[in-house]
mmCIF file of C-alpha atoms in Angstrom:
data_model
loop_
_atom_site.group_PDB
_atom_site.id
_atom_site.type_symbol
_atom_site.label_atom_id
_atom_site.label_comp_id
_atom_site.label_asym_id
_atom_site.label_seq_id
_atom_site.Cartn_x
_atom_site.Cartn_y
_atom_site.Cartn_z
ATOM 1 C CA UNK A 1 -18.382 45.565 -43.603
ATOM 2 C CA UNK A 2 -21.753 46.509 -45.426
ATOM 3 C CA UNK A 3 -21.774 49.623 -42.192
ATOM 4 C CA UNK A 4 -18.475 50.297 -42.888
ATOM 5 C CA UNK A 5 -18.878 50.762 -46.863
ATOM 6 C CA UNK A 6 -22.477 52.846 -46.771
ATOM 7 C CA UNK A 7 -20.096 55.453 -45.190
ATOM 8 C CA UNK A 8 -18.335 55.786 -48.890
ATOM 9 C CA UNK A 9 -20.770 58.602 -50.384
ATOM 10 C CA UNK A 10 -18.683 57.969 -53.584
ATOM 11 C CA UNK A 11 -18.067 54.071 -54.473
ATOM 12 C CA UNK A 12 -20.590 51.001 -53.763
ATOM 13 C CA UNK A 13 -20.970 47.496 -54.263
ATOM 14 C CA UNK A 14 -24.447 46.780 -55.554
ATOM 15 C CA UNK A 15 -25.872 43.474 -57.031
ATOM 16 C CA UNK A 16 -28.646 42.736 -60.182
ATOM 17 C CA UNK A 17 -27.930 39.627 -61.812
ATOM 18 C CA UNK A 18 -23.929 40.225 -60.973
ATOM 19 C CA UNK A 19 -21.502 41.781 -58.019
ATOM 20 C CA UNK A 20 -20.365 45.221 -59.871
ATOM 21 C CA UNK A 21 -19.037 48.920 -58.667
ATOM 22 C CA UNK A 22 -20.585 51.828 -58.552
ATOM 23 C CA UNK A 23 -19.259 55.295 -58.968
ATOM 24 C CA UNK A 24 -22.042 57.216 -57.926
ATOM 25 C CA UNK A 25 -19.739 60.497 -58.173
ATOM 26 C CA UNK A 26 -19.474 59.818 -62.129
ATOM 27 C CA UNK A 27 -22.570 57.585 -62.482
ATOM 28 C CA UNK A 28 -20.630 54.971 -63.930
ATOM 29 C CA UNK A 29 -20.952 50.689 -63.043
ATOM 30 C CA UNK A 30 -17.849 48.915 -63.042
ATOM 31 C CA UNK A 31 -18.297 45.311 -64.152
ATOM 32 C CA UNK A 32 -16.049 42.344 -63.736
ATOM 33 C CA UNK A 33 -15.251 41.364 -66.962
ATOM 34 C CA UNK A 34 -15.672 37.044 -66.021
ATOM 35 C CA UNK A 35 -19.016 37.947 -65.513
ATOM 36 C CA UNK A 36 -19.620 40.453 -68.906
ATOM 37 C CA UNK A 37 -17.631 37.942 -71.683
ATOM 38 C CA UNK A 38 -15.502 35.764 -69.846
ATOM 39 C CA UNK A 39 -12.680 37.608 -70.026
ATOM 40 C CA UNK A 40 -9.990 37.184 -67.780
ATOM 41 C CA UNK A 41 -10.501 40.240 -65.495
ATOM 42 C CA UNK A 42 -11.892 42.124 -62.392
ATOM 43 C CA UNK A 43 -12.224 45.287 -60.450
ATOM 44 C CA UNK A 44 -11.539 46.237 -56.813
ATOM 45 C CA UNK A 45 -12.031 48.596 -54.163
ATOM 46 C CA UNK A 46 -9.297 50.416 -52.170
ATOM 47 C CA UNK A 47 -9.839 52.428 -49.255
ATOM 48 C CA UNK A 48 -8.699 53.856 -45.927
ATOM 49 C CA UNK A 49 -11.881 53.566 -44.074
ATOM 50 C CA UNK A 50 -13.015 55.163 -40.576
ATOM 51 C CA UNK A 51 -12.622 51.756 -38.119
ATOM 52 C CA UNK A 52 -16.472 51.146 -36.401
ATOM 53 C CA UNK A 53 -14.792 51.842 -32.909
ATOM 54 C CA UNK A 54 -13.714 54.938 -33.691
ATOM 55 C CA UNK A 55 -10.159 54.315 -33.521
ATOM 56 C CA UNK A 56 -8.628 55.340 -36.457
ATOM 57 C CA UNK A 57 -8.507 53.898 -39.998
ATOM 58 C CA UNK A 58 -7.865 50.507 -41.588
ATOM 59 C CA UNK A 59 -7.055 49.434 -45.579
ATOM 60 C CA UNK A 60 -10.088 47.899 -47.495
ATOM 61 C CA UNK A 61 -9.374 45.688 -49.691
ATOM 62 C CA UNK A 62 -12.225 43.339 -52.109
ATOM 63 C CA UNK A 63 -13.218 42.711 -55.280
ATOM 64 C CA UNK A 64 -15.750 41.860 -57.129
ATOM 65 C CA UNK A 65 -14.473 38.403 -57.420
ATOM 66 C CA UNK A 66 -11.664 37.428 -55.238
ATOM 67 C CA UNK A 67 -9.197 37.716 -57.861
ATOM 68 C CA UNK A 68 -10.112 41.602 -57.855
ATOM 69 C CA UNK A 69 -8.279 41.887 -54.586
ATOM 70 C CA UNK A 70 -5.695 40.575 -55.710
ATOM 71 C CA UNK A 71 -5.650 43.240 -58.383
ATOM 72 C CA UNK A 72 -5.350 45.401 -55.583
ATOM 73 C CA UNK A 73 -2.661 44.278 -54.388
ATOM 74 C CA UNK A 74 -0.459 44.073 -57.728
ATOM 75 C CA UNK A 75 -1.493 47.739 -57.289
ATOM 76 C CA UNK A 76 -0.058 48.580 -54.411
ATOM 77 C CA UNK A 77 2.812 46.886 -54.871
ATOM 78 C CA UNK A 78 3.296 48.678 -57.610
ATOM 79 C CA UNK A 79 1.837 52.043 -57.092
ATOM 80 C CA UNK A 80 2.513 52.691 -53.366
ATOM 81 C CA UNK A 81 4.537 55.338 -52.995
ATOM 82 C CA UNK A 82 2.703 57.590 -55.596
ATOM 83 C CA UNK A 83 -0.375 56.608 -53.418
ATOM 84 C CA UNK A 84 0.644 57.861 -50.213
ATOM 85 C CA UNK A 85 2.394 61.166 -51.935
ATOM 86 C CA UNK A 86 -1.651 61.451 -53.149
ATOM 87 C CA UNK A 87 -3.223 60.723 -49.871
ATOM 88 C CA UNK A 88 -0.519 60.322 -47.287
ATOM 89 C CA UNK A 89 -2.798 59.168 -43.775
ATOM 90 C CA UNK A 90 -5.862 60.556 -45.289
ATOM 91 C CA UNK A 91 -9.163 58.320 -45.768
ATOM 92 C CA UNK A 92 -9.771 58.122 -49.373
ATOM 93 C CA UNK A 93 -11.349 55.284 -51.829
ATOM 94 C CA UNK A 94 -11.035 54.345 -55.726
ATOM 95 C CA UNK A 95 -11.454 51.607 -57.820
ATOM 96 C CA UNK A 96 -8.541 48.837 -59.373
ATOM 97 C CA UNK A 97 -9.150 47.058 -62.291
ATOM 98 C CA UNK A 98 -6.817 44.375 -63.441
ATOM 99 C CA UNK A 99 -6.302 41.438 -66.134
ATOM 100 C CA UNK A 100 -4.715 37.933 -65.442
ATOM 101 C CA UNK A 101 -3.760 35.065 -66.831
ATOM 102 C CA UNK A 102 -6.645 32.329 -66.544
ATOM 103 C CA UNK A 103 -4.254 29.502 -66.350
ATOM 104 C CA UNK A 104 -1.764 30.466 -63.763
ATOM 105 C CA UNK A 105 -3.621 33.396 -61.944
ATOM 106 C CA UNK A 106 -1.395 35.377 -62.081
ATOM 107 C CA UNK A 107 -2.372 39.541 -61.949
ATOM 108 C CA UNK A 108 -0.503 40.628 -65.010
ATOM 109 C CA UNK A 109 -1.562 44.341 -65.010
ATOM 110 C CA UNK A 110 -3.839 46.945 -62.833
ATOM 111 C CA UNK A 111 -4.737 49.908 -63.379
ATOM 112 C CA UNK A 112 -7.251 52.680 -61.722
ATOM 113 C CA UNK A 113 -10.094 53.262 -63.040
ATOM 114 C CA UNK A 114 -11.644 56.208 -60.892
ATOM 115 C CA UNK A 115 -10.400 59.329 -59.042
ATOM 116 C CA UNK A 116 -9.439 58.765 -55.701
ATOM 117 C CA UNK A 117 -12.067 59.915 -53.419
ATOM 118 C CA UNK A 118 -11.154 62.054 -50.308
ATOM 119 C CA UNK A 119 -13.180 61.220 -47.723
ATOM 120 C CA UNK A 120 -13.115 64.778 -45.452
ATOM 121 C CA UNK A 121 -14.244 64.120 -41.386
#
């Protein structure tokens, strides 16, 4: 996956003393918040990336912490079809943050937090 993501000219994982997100586009990190204060948050990547084989595209989904993918998903589920009106088959990537609820687990909200990036090629 590491191949697949140093494709993404725009959006990287990158590690100090934490996981976080970088938008190298905006020079900007994107933190999880359980690692900043405790909070009960995380952010994700989203993308349609080139498959290795070069056979077309596949959905990325991962977070910083696990529950970050899940973020994701709440995303999707709720954002879909503005999505593909955006991007429609096109490869693209951007970042998801979310909140939950630290009891239950529960993704109450998500949000994005950068552009999305068309990837052209």
């Amino acid at each position: 996956m590491a191949q697949v993501l140093e494709g993404d000219d725009n959006l990287r994982f990158a590690k100090d003393h934490a996981w976080h997100l970088v938008d190298q586009v905006a020079g900007k990190e994107f933190r999880s918040p359980q690692d900043e204060d405790g909070s009960a948050g995380d952010v994700g990547y989203l993308g349609r990336l080139p498959r290795l084989d070069g056979k077309g595209t596949f959905l990325y989904i991962a977070g910083i912490h696990s529950i970050g993918a899940n973020g994701v998903v709440h995303f999707l589920e709720n954002n879909l079809a503005e999505l593909y009106k955006e991007v429609r088959t096109r490869r693209f990537s951007t970042l998801i943050s979310c909140r939950y609820d630290p009891k239950t687990l529960e993704v109450l909200e998500s949000r994005r937090v950068t552009p999305l990036y068309r990837h052209e090629g």
